[in-house]
Amino acid sequence: MITLDDRLMALRGLAAEFATAIRPFGLELDGDPSAIHRRLDVPLVLKLGALQVPPAYQTEPLVVGRYRFHLMTTLERVVFMMEAARGDLGFLLAAPGAPMAGAAVAMLGDEHQQEWFFSRVVSEPTWAFFALSEPRGGSDASGMRTRLTRDPDTDEFRLDGTKRYIGNGTRAQVGVAFAKRGRGGPLSATAVLVNAGDPGFSAVPVPTLGLRGAQLSELTFDSVPIAPERVLGSHMPATRGGLWGWLRTFNLLRPVVAAMGVGVAQAAHDYVAEHRPGLPAPLRDGLERLRLEIQSVRRLTLRAAAEADLDPSKGELSSAAKVRAAALAEEATRYAARCFGPGGLLDHPYLEKLLRDARGIEFMEGAGAIQRMSVFSAVPRP
Ligand SMILES: Cc1cc2nc3c(=O)[nH]c(=O)nc-3n(C[C@H](O)[C@H](O)[C@H](O)COP(=O)(O)OP(=O)(O)OC[C@H]3O[C@@H](n4cnc5c(N)ncnc54)[C@H](O)[C@@H]3O)c2cc1C
């Protein structure tokens, strides 16, 4: 079992304060995702947006008491996210920062690419997209259709394709897009840095039921010019720059999505405990079971995070945590709704929002069936 030391407990305490600060704005962002631009003055929002950046590019870490954080390890990110998501997950996903794209750049970028990307993130409030999913499917990255082709006249590359359900797509100034080269074999998977202002790039919002703050978007790349120095992983052996690097990046990110599920489940539990103190016995027992289940998934998620930091090539525990946390968030929010009886969702719009938000977690970072396959592929065969 992973126990949090004083350092991580200090981080958790700060995340709890942040959760309280952002909670009042969750419903506002749900109604109008652009409201995030009016909320950049909420304490810590800009500071956090400039973190999750390697120490070489971020000289001003987050200081909590005598501890300093860059939020570069999965365990730190998970500890922070679990607590902060109790406040409002939509707000967290709307806030500036480059948690996903930054992880890809840290994994696959050379020194110049990292400098280009991270110096931007620390110098101004930056949103960055991470564009993998496509209209025909997100879980199966190998079926991707977006293409990167080299222009024989200029030596530049061109990016063509459509991505859908991309968080912060319309807000982003920069991003990482995933594509295939040539005939599209397993070694052809490539990630590139994209400037959202480049010709041929466009982004439109996609309406969603929950997590509206994330402003999911459809991105179109219509022959977007990509300079050779924007192709990530070029400095690595062919077997490392593509899928190998991607899988490791996803294994590092997935426990953070699990932490989101734990946070949302905890928020639903807290809401019932606060607003329905005199629950009848059967519902009260159910709430207690839910509390224990949250504890259990919390432990699994922390373990998955610690394991991902130790060995990012192992994804099964991350997948197991993600499957359980997504299911838990749905179960907890549905249970909370039951505790308020018929009409409860009308009287409690925050709970109604939590219910919608919880559903989104199932689809982030690959849907449940895919995660289960990852778990079972690690079971030794007789
Ligand atoms: C809030 C939110 C934020 C997101 N942010 C981003 C982002 O920033 N960048 C990004 O690239 N994407 C993002 N996504 C998209 C997300 O990654 C995809 O929704 C996810 O990968 C699932 O893809 P899909 O919706 O196309 O469903 P599909 O992959 O088509 O899956 C649909 C169903 O089919 C099942 N299925 C699919 N393939 C198989 C198979 N081989 N075997 C068995 N069952 C299968 C799945 O389990 C699922 O139940 C986001 C999604 C959400 C909800």
mmCIF file of N, CA and C in Angstrom, residues 232-343:
data_model
loop_
_atom_site.group_PDB
_atom_site.id
_atom_site.type_symbol
_atom_site.label_atom_id
_atom_site.label_comp_id
_atom_site.label_asym_id
_atom_site.label_seq_id
_atom_site.Cartn_x
_atom_site.Cartn_y
_atom_site.Cartn_z
ATOM 1 N N LEU A 232 8.397 15.124 -33.463
ATOM 2 C CA LEU A 232 8.910 14.602 -32.189
ATOM 3 C C LEU A 232 9.508 13.204 -32.382
ATOM 4 N N GLY A 233 10.527 12.922 -31.615
ATOM 5 C CA GLY A 233 11.111 11.579 -31.631
ATOM 6 C C GLY A 233 12.068 11.327 -32.775
ATOM 7 N N SER A 234 12.358 12.354 -33.612
ATOM 8 C CA SER A 234 13.261 12.146 -34.757
ATOM 9 C C SER A 234 14.674 11.784 -34.291
ATOM 10 N N HIS A 235 15.016 12.249 -33.096
ATOM 11 C CA HIS A 235 16.373 11.982 -32.599
ATOM 12 C C HIS A 235 16.481 10.591 -31.970
ATOM 13 N N MET A 236 15.364 9.844 -31.959
ATOM 14 C CA MET A 236 15.370 8.523 -31.303
ATOM 15 C C MET A 236 15.424 7.427 -32.361
ATOM 16 N N PRO A 237 15.818 6.220 -31.950
ATOM 17 C CA PRO A 237 15.749 5.110 -32.903
ATOM 18 C C PRO A 237 14.299 4.915 -33.361
ATOM 19 N N ALA A 238 14.103 4.399 -34.583
ATOM 20 C CA ALA A 238 12.756 4.264 -35.159
ATOM 21 C C ALA A 238 11.809 3.490 -34.241
ATOM 22 N N THR A 239 12.353 2.548 -33.482
ATOM 23 C CA THR A 239 11.483 1.724 -32.631
ATOM 24 C C THR A 239 11.047 2.462 -31.370
ATOM 25 N N ARG A 240 11.652 3.616 -31.104
ATOM 26 C CA ARG A 240 11.363 4.311 -29.840
ATOM 27 C C ARG A 240 10.495 5.558 -30.015
ATOM 28 N N GLY A 241 10.618 6.220 -31.168
ATOM 29 C CA GLY A 241 9.980 7.525 -31.336
ATOM 30 C C GLY A 241 8.473 7.446 -31.522
ATOM 31 N N GLY A 242 7.951 6.323 -31.949
ATOM 32 C CA GLY A 242 6.529 6.219 -32.266
ATOM 33 C C GLY A 242 5.733 5.560 -31.155
ATOM 34 N N LEU A 243 5.096 4.419 -31.496
ATOM 35 C CA LEU A 243 4.177 3.766 -30.545
ATOM 36 C C LEU A 243 4.809 3.475 -29.194
ATOM 37 N N TRP A 244 6.081 3.106 -29.199
ATOM 38 C CA TRP A 244 6.772 2.791 -27.954
ATOM 39 C C TRP A 244 6.673 3.977 -26.992
ATOM 40 N N GLY A 245 6.997 5.160 -27.519
ATOM 41 C CA GLY A 245 6.960 6.363 -26.688
ATOM 42 C C GLY A 245 5.540 6.736 -26.312
ATOM 43 N N TRP A 246 4.621 6.551 -27.250
ATOM 44 C CA TRP A 246 3.225 6.903 -26.961
ATOM 45 C C TRP A 246 2.686 6.066 -25.819
ATOM 46 N N LEU A 247 2.934 4.747 -25.912
ATOM 47 C CA LEU A 247 2.365 3.852 -24.895
ATOM 48 C C LEU A 247 2.872 4.226 -23.514
ATOM 49 N N ARG A 248 4.132 4.550 -23.444
ATOM 50 C CA ARG A 248 4.692 4.953 -22.153
ATOM 51 C C ARG A 248 4.035 6.251 -21.669
ATOM 52 N N THR A 249 3.808 7.170 -22.600
ATOM 53 C CA THR A 249 3.155 8.426 -22.210
ATOM 54 C C THR A 249 1.762 8.135 -21.666
ATOM 55 N N PHE A 250 1.000 7.273 -22.366
ATOM 56 C CA PHE A 250 -0.361 6.955 -21.910
ATOM 57 C C PHE A 250 -0.337 6.244 -20.562
ATOM 58 N N ASN A 251 0.639 5.353 -20.373
ATOM 59 C CA ASN A 251 0.704 4.649 -19.088
ATOM 60 C C ASN A 251 0.960 5.620 -17.931
ATOM 61 N N LEU A 252 1.690 6.699 -18.245
ATOM 62 C CA LEU A 252 1.948 7.709 -17.208
ATOM 63 C C LEU A 252 0.722 8.589 -16.964
ATOM 64 N N LEU A 253 -0.053 8.825 -18.017
ATOM 65 C CA LEU A 253 -1.199 9.735 -17.882
ATOM 66 C C LEU A 253 -2.440 9.052 -17.306
ATOM 67 N N ARG A 254 -2.565 7.744 -17.560
ATOM 68 C CA ARG A 254 -3.833 7.058 -17.233
ATOM 69 C C ARG A 254 -4.161 7.081 -15.733
ATOM 70 N N PRO A 255 -3.183 6.920 -14.827
ATOM 71 C CA PRO A 255 -3.550 7.013 -13.402
ATOM 72 C C PRO A 255 -4.132 8.382 -13.048
ATOM 73 N N VAL A 256 -3.755 9.411 -13.795
ATOM 74 C CA VAL A 256 -4.300 10.745 -13.505
ATOM 75 C C VAL A 256 -5.789 10.771 -13.867
ATOM 76 N N VAL A 257 -6.150 10.068 -14.943
ATOM 77 C CA VAL A 257 -7.579 9.989 -15.297
ATOM 78 C C VAL A 257 -8.316 9.184 -14.219
ATOM 79 N N ALA A 258 -7.667 8.130 -13.727
ATOM 80 C CA ALA A 258 -8.279 7.372 -12.623
ATOM 81 C C ALA A 258 -8.483 8.286 -11.412
ATOM 82 N N ALA A 259 -7.498 9.143 -11.157
ATOM 83 C CA ALA A 259 -7.608 10.068 -10.009
ATOM 84 C C ALA A 259 -8.797 11.010 -10.195
ATOM 85 N N MET A 260 -9.073 11.368 -11.454
ATOM 86 C CA MET A 260 -10.246 12.223 -11.716
ATOM 87 C C MET A 260 -11.520 11.489 -11.286
ATOM 88 N N GLY A 261 -11.578 10.195 -11.621
ATOM 89 C CA GLY A 261 -12.748 9.392 -11.255
ATOM 90 C C GLY A 261 -12.916 9.315 -9.748
ATOM 91 N N VAL A 262 -11.810 9.119 -9.049
ATOM 92 C CA VAL A 262 -11.874 9.043 -7.582
ATOM 93 C C VAL A 262 -12.367 10.380 -7.023
ATOM 94 N N GLY A 263 -11.850 11.474 -7.581
ATOM 95 C CA GLY A 263 -12.242 12.805 -7.103
ATOM 96 C C GLY A 263 -13.724 13.069 -7.314
ATOM 97 N N VAL A 264 -14.229 12.691 -8.489
ATOM 98 C CA VAL A 264 -15.652 12.915 -8.777
ATOM 99 C C VAL A 264 -16.516 12.042 -7.864
ATOM 100 N N ALA A 265 -16.098 10.799 -7.669
ATOM 101 C CA ALA A 265 -16.851 9.909 -6.772
ATOM 102 C C ALA A 265 -16.880 10.491 -5.358
ATOM 103 N N GLN A 266 -15.738 10.994 -4.927
ATOM 104 C CA GLN A 266 -15.666 11.567 -3.580
ATOM 105 C C GLN A 266 -16.558 12.817 -3.483
ATOM 106 N N ALA A 267 -16.579 13.596 -4.553
ATOM 107 C CA ALA A 267 -17.423 14.805 -4.555
ATOM 108 C C ALA A 267 -18.890 14.410 -4.390
ATOM 109 N N ALA A 268 -19.308 13.331 -5.078
ATOM 110 C CA ALA A 268 -20.710 12.890 -4.974
ATOM 111 C C ALA A 268 -21.005 12.408 -3.555
ATOM 112 N N HIS A 269 -20.060 11.640 -3.009
ATOM 113 C CA HIS A 269 -20.219 11.147 -1.634
ATOM 114 C C HIS A 269 -20.330 12.322 -0.662
ATOM 115 N N ASP A 270 -19.416 13.301 -0.813
ATOM 116 C CA ASP A 270 -19.406 14.459 0.097
ATOM 117 C C ASP A 270 -20.715 15.224 -0.002
ATOM 118 N N TYR A 271 -21.228 15.328 -1.223
ATOM 119 C CA TYR A 271 -22.443 16.124 -1.438
ATOM 120 C C TYR A 271 -23.614 15.520 -0.662
ATOM 121 N N VAL A 272 -23.719 14.198 -0.731
ATOM 122 C CA VAL A 272 -24.807 13.533 0.010
ATOM 123 C C VAL A 272 -24.594 13.710 1.506
ATOM 124 N N ALA A 273 -23.364 13.470 1.959
ATOM 125 C CA ALA A 273 -23.093 13.566 3.395
ATOM 126 C C ALA A 273 -23.434 14.971 3.904
ATOM 127 N N GLU A 274 -23.161 15.976 3.080
ATOM 128 C CA GLU A 274 -23.403 17.360 3.519
ATOM 129 C C GLU A 274 -24.885 17.743 3.436
ATOM 130 N N HIS A 275 -25.548 17.317 2.349
ATOM 131 C CA HIS A 275 -26.914 17.832 2.112
ATOM 132 C C HIS A 275 -28.025 16.873 2.535
ATOM 133 N N ARG A 276 -27.697 15.636 2.887
ATOM 134 C CA ARG A 276 -28.734 14.686 3.313
ATOM 135 C C ARG A 276 -28.288 14.016 4.606
ATOM 136 N N PRO A 277 -28.132 14.800 5.693
ATOM 137 C CA PRO A 277 -27.590 14.213 6.929
ATOM 138 C C PRO A 277 -28.473 13.121 7.529
ATOM 139 N N GLY A 278 -29.788 13.192 7.360
ATOM 140 C CA GLY A 278 -30.650 12.198 8.011
ATOM 141 C C GLY A 278 -31.102 11.089 7.083
ATOM 142 N N LEU A 279 -30.190 10.516 6.327
ATOM 143 C CA LEU A 279 -30.568 9.471 5.359
ATOM 144 C C LEU A 279 -31.183 8.268 6.057
ATOM 145 N N PRO A 280 -32.218 7.644 5.474
ATOM 146 C CA PRO A 280 -32.723 6.396 6.058
ATOM 147 C C PRO A 280 -31.644 5.304 6.033
ATOM 148 N N ALA A 281 -31.784 4.343 6.967
ATOM 149 C CA ALA A 281 -30.705 3.364 7.193
ATOM 150 C C ALA A 281 -30.200 2.659 5.926
ATOM 151 N N PRO A 282 -31.074 2.127 5.049
ATOM 152 C CA PRO A 282 -30.526 1.401 3.889
ATOM 153 C C PRO A 282 -29.662 2.298 3.002
ATOM 154 N N LEU A 283 -30.099 3.536 2.822
ATOM 155 C CA LEU A 283 -29.298 4.451 1.982
ATOM 156 C C LEU A 283 -27.994 4.828 2.690
ATOM 157 N N ARG A 284 -28.086 4.952 4.014
ATOM 158 C CA ARG A 284 -26.877 5.283 4.780
ATOM 159 C C ARG A 284 -25.848 4.160 4.664
ATOM 160 N N ASP A 285 -26.327 2.916 4.710
ATOM 161 C CA ASP A 285 -25.407 1.771 4.569
ATOM 162 C C ASP A 285 -24.750 1.784 3.187
ATOM 163 N N GLY A 286 -25.570 2.097 2.195
ATOM 164 C CA GLY A 286 -25.033 2.160 0.832
ATOM 165 C C GLY A 286 -23.967 3.232 0.712
ATOM 166 N N LEU A 287 -24.182 4.349 1.405
ATOM 167 C CA LEU A 287 -23.203 5.439 1.359
ATOM 168 C C LEU A 287 -21.896 4.999 2.018
ATOM 169 N N GLU A 288 -22.019 4.227 3.080
ATOM 170 C CA GLU A 288 -20.820 3.730 3.754
ATOM 171 C C GLU A 288 -20.063 2.753 2.838
ATOM 172 N N ARG A 289 -20.819 1.906 2.129
ATOM 173 C CA ARG A 289 -20.156 0.983 1.178
ATOM 174 C C ARG A 289 -19.427 1.780 0.098
ATOM 175 N N LEU A 290 -20.067 2.838 -0.319
ATOM 176 C CA LEU A 290 -19.452 3.692 -1.337
ATOM 177 C C LEU A 290 -18.151 4.300 -0.801
ATOM 178 N N ARG A 291 -18.178 4.740 0.426
ATOM 179 C CA ARG A 291 -16.963 5.329 1.019
ATOM 180 C C ARG A 291 -15.814 4.327 1.006
ATOM 181 N N LEU A 292 -16.141 3.080 1.358
ATOM 182 C CA LEU A 292 -15.098 2.043 1.386
ATOM 183 C C LEU A 292 -14.584 1.740 -0.019
ATOM 184 N N GLU A 293 -15.502 1.742 -0.984
ATOM 185 C CA GLU A 293 -15.098 1.477 -2.367
ATOM 186 C C GLU A 293 -14.195 2.626 -2.872
ATOM 187 N N ILE A 294 -14.523 3.840 -2.499
ATOM 188 C CA ILE A 294 -13.684 4.979 -2.917
ATOM 189 C C ILE A 294 -12.280 4.810 -2.332
ATOM 190 N N GLN A 295 -12.239 4.403 -1.076
ATOM 191 C CA GLN A 295 -10.938 4.178 -0.422
ATOM 192 C C GLN A 295 -10.126 3.136 -1.174
ATOM 193 N N SER A 296 -10.805 2.083 -1.567
ATOM 194 C CA SER A 296 -10.108 0.983 -2.228
ATOM 195 C C SER A 296 -9.573 1.414 -3.605
ATOM 196 N N VAL A 297 -10.404 2.143 -4.364
ATOM 197 C CA VAL A 297 -9.949 2.580 -5.698
ATOM 198 C C VAL A 297 -8.859 3.653 -5.555
ATOM 199 N N ARG A 298 -8.980 4.441 -4.507
ATOM 200 C CA ARG A 298 -7.933 5.436 -4.230
ATOM 201 C C ARG A 298 -6.576 4.733 -4.037
ATOM 202 N N ARG A 299 -6.581 3.660 -3.261
ATOM 203 C CA ARG A 299 -5.333 2.932 -3.004
ATOM 204 C C ARG A 299 -4.779 2.337 -4.303
ATOM 205 N N LEU A 300 -5.680 1.743 -5.079
ATOM 206 C CA LEU A 300 -5.248 1.142 -6.346
ATOM 207 C C LEU A 300 -4.633 2.209 -7.267
ATOM 208 N N THR A 301 -5.269 3.378 -7.295
ATOM 209 C CA THR A 301 -4.801 4.450 -8.183
ATOM 210 C C THR A 301 -3.419 4.946 -7.743
ATOM 211 N N LEU A 302 -3.232 5.072 -6.449
ATOM 212 C CA LEU A 302 -1.919 5.502 -5.945
ATOM 213 C C LEU A 302 -0.851 4.469 -6.302
ATOM 214 N N ARG A 303 -1.210 3.200 -6.174
ATOM 215 C CA ARG A 303 -0.251 2.143 -6.529
ATOM 216 C C ARG A 303 0.081 2.185 -8.018
ATOM 217 N N ALA A 304 -0.963 2.372 -8.818
ATOM 218 C CA ALA A 304 -0.749 2.441 -10.274
ATOM 219 C C ALA A 304 0.174 3.613 -10.616
ATOM 220 N N ALA A 305 -0.021 4.740 -9.922
ATOM 221 C CA ALA A 305 0.813 5.920 -10.184
ATOM 222 C C ALA A 305 2.267 5.635 -9.819
ATOM 223 N N ALA A 306 2.460 5.043 -8.643
ATOM 224 C CA ALA A 306 3.834 4.754 -8.201
ATOM 225 C C ALA A 306 4.489 3.767 -9.159
ATOM 226 N N GLU A 307 3.730 2.792 -9.623
ATOM 227 C CA GLU A 307 4.302 1.806 -10.548
ATOM 228 C C GLU A 307 4.629 2.438 -11.896
ATOM 229 N N ALA A 308 3.751 3.333 -12.358
ATOM 230 C CA ALA A 308 4.014 4.003 -13.648
ATOM 231 C C ALA A 308 5.297 4.821 -13.559
ATOM 232 N N ASP A 309 5.519 5.471 -12.412
ATOM 233 C CA ASP A 309 6.762 6.241 -12.262
ATOM 234 C C ASP A 309 7.983 5.334 -12.279
ATOM 235 N N LEU A 310 7.833 4.157 -11.673
ATOM 236 C CA LEU A 310 8.960 3.227 -11.626
ATOM 237 C C LEU A 310 9.250 2.615 -12.989
ATOM 238 N N ASP A 311 8.178 2.244 -13.703
ATOM 239 C CA ASP A 311 8.352 1.579 -14.993
ATOM 240 C C ASP A 311 7.178 1.924 -15.919
ATOM 241 N N PRO A 312 7.352 2.990 -16.708
ATOM 242 C CA PRO A 312 6.238 3.436 -17.560
ATOM 243 C C PRO A 312 5.875 2.448 -18.664
ATOM 244 N N SER A 313 6.652 1.397 -18.825
ATOM 245 C CA SER A 313 6.293 0.435 -19.886
ATOM 246 C C SER A 313 5.176 -0.505 -19.423
ATOM 247 N N LYS A 314 4.921 -0.525 -18.116
ATOM 248 C CA LYS A 314 3.878 -1.414 -17.600
ATOM 249 C C LYS A 314 2.565 -0.650 -17.489
ATOM 250 N N GLY A 315 1.544 -1.113 -18.219
ATOM 251 C CA GLY A 315 0.301 -0.343 -18.241
ATOM 252 C C GLY A 315 -0.873 -1.012 -17.568
ATOM 253 N N GLU A 316 -0.708 -2.275 -17.130
ATOM 254 C CA GLU A 316 -1.911 -2.996 -16.699
ATOM 255 C C GLU A 316 -2.526 -2.441 -15.411
ATOM 256 N N LEU A 317 -1.673 -1.999 -14.483
ATOM 257 C CA LEU A 317 -2.237 -1.479 -13.237
ATOM 258 C C LEU A 317 -2.923 -0.121 -13.491
ATOM 259 N N SER A 318 -2.318 0.671 -14.372
ATOM 260 C CA SER A 318 -2.937 1.951 -14.761
ATOM 261 C C SER A 318 -4.299 1.691 -15.374
ATOM 262 N N SER A 319 -4.375 0.682 -16.238
ATOM 263 C CA SER A 319 -5.647 0.368 -16.891
ATOM 264 C C SER A 319 -6.666 -0.115 -15.872
ATOM 265 N N ALA A 320 -6.217 -0.976 -14.943
ATOM 266 C CA ALA A 320 -7.138 -1.498 -13.929
ATOM 267 C C ALA A 320 -7.690 -0.351 -13.085
ATOM 268 N N ALA A 321 -6.816 0.577 -12.710
ATOM 269 C CA ALA A 321 -7.258 1.708 -11.891
ATOM 270 C C ALA A 321 -8.237 2.566 -12.678
ATOM 271 N N LYS A 322 -7.949 2.766 -13.955
ATOM 272 C CA LYS A 322 -8.819 3.623 -14.768
ATOM 273 C C LYS A 322 -10.197 2.998 -14.940
ATOM 274 N N VAL A 323 -10.252 1.688 -15.213
ATOM 275 C CA VAL A 323 -11.551 1.013 -15.369
ATOM 276 C C VAL A 323 -12.362 1.136 -14.081
ATOM 277 N N ARG A 324 -11.709 0.862 -12.968
ATOM 278 C CA ARG A 324 -12.461 0.877 -11.709
ATOM 279 C C ARG A 324 -12.880 2.292 -11.327
ATOM 280 N N ALA A 325 -12.012 3.248 -11.563
ATOM 281 C CA ALA A 325 -12.343 4.623 -11.162
ATOM 282 C C ALA A 325 -13.468 5.195 -12.028
ATOM 283 N N ALA A 326 -13.468 4.856 -13.317
ATOM 284 C CA ALA A 326 -14.535 5.364 -14.195
ATOM 285 C C ALA A 326 -15.879 4.780 -13.757
ATOM 286 N N ALA A 327 -15.877 3.474 -13.455
ATOM 287 C CA ALA A 327 -17.119 2.828 -13.009
ATOM 288 C C ALA A 327 -17.555 3.394 -11.660
ATOM 289 N N LEU A 328 -16.583 3.639 -10.800
ATOM 290 C CA LEU A 328 -16.885 4.168 -9.465
ATOM 291 C C LEU A 328 -17.531 5.558 -9.553
ATOM 292 N N ALA A 329 -16.985 6.395 -10.429
ATOM 293 C CA ALA A 329 -17.537 7.754 -10.557
ATOM 294 C C ALA A 329 -18.997 7.679 -11.005
ATOM 295 N N GLU A 330 -19.290 6.770 -11.922
ATOM 296 C CA GLU A 330 -20.686 6.639 -12.383
ATOM 297 C C GLU A 330 -21.567 6.103 -11.256
ATOM 298 N N GLU A 331 -21.060 5.062 -10.596
ATOM 299 C CA GLU A 331 -21.844 4.447 -9.523
ATOM 300 C C GLU A 331 -22.118 5.480 -8.409
ATOM 301 N N ALA A 332 -21.082 6.211 -8.028
ATOM 302 C CA ALA A 332 -21.218 7.160 -6.913
ATOM 303 C C ALA A 332 -22.202 8.274 -7.252
ATOM 304 N N THR A 333 -22.119 8.788 -8.481
ATOM 305 C CA THR A 333 -23.005 9.908 -8.828
ATOM 306 C C THR A 333 -24.450 9.420 -8.966
ATOM 307 N N ARG A 334 -24.613 8.194 -9.481
ATOM 308 C CA ARG A 334 -25.981 7.657 -9.582
ATOM 309 C C ARG A 334 -26.551 7.408 -8.189
ATOM 310 N N TYR A 335 -25.695 6.883 -7.322
ATOM 311 C CA TYR A 335 -26.154 6.609 -5.957
ATOM 312 C C TYR A 335 -26.539 7.915 -5.250
ATOM 313 N N ALA A 336 -25.708 8.924 -5.447
ATOM 314 C CA ALA A 336 -25.994 10.217 -4.820
ATOM 315 C C ALA A 336 -27.347 10.730 -5.303
ATOM 316 N N ALA A 337 -27.615 10.582 -6.604
ATOM 317 C CA ALA A 337 -28.900 11.049 -7.141
ATOM 318 C C ALA A 337 -30.054 10.298 -6.470
ATOM 319 N N ARG A 338 -29.879 8.989 -6.271
ATOM 320 C CA ARG A 338 -30.932 8.189 -5.614
ATOM 321 C C ARG A 338 -31.227 8.703 -4.214
ATOM 322 N N CYS A 339 -30.178 9.144 -3.530
ATOM 323 C CA CYS A 339 -30.343 9.589 -2.142
ATOM 324 C C CYS A 339 -31.236 10.831 -2.039
ATOM 325 N N PHE A 340 -31.396 11.546 -3.134
ATOM 326 C CA PHE A 340 -32.229 12.760 -3.091
ATOM 327 C C PHE A 340 -33.646 12.510 -3.595
ATOM 328 N N GLY A 341 -33.914 11.294 -4.052
ATOM 329 C CA GLY A 341 -35.282 10.943 -4.437
ATOM 330 C C GLY A 341 -35.728 11.606 -5.731
ATOM 331 N N PRO A 342 -37.003 11.329 -6.112
ATOM 332 C CA PRO A 342 -37.526 11.893 -7.366
ATOM 333 C C PRO A 342 -37.445 13.420 -7.354
ATOM 334 N N GLY A 343 -37.012 13.985 -8.437
ATOM 335 C CA GLY A 343 -36.924 15.454 -8.521
ATOM 336 C C GLY A 343 -35.645 16.002 -7.908
#
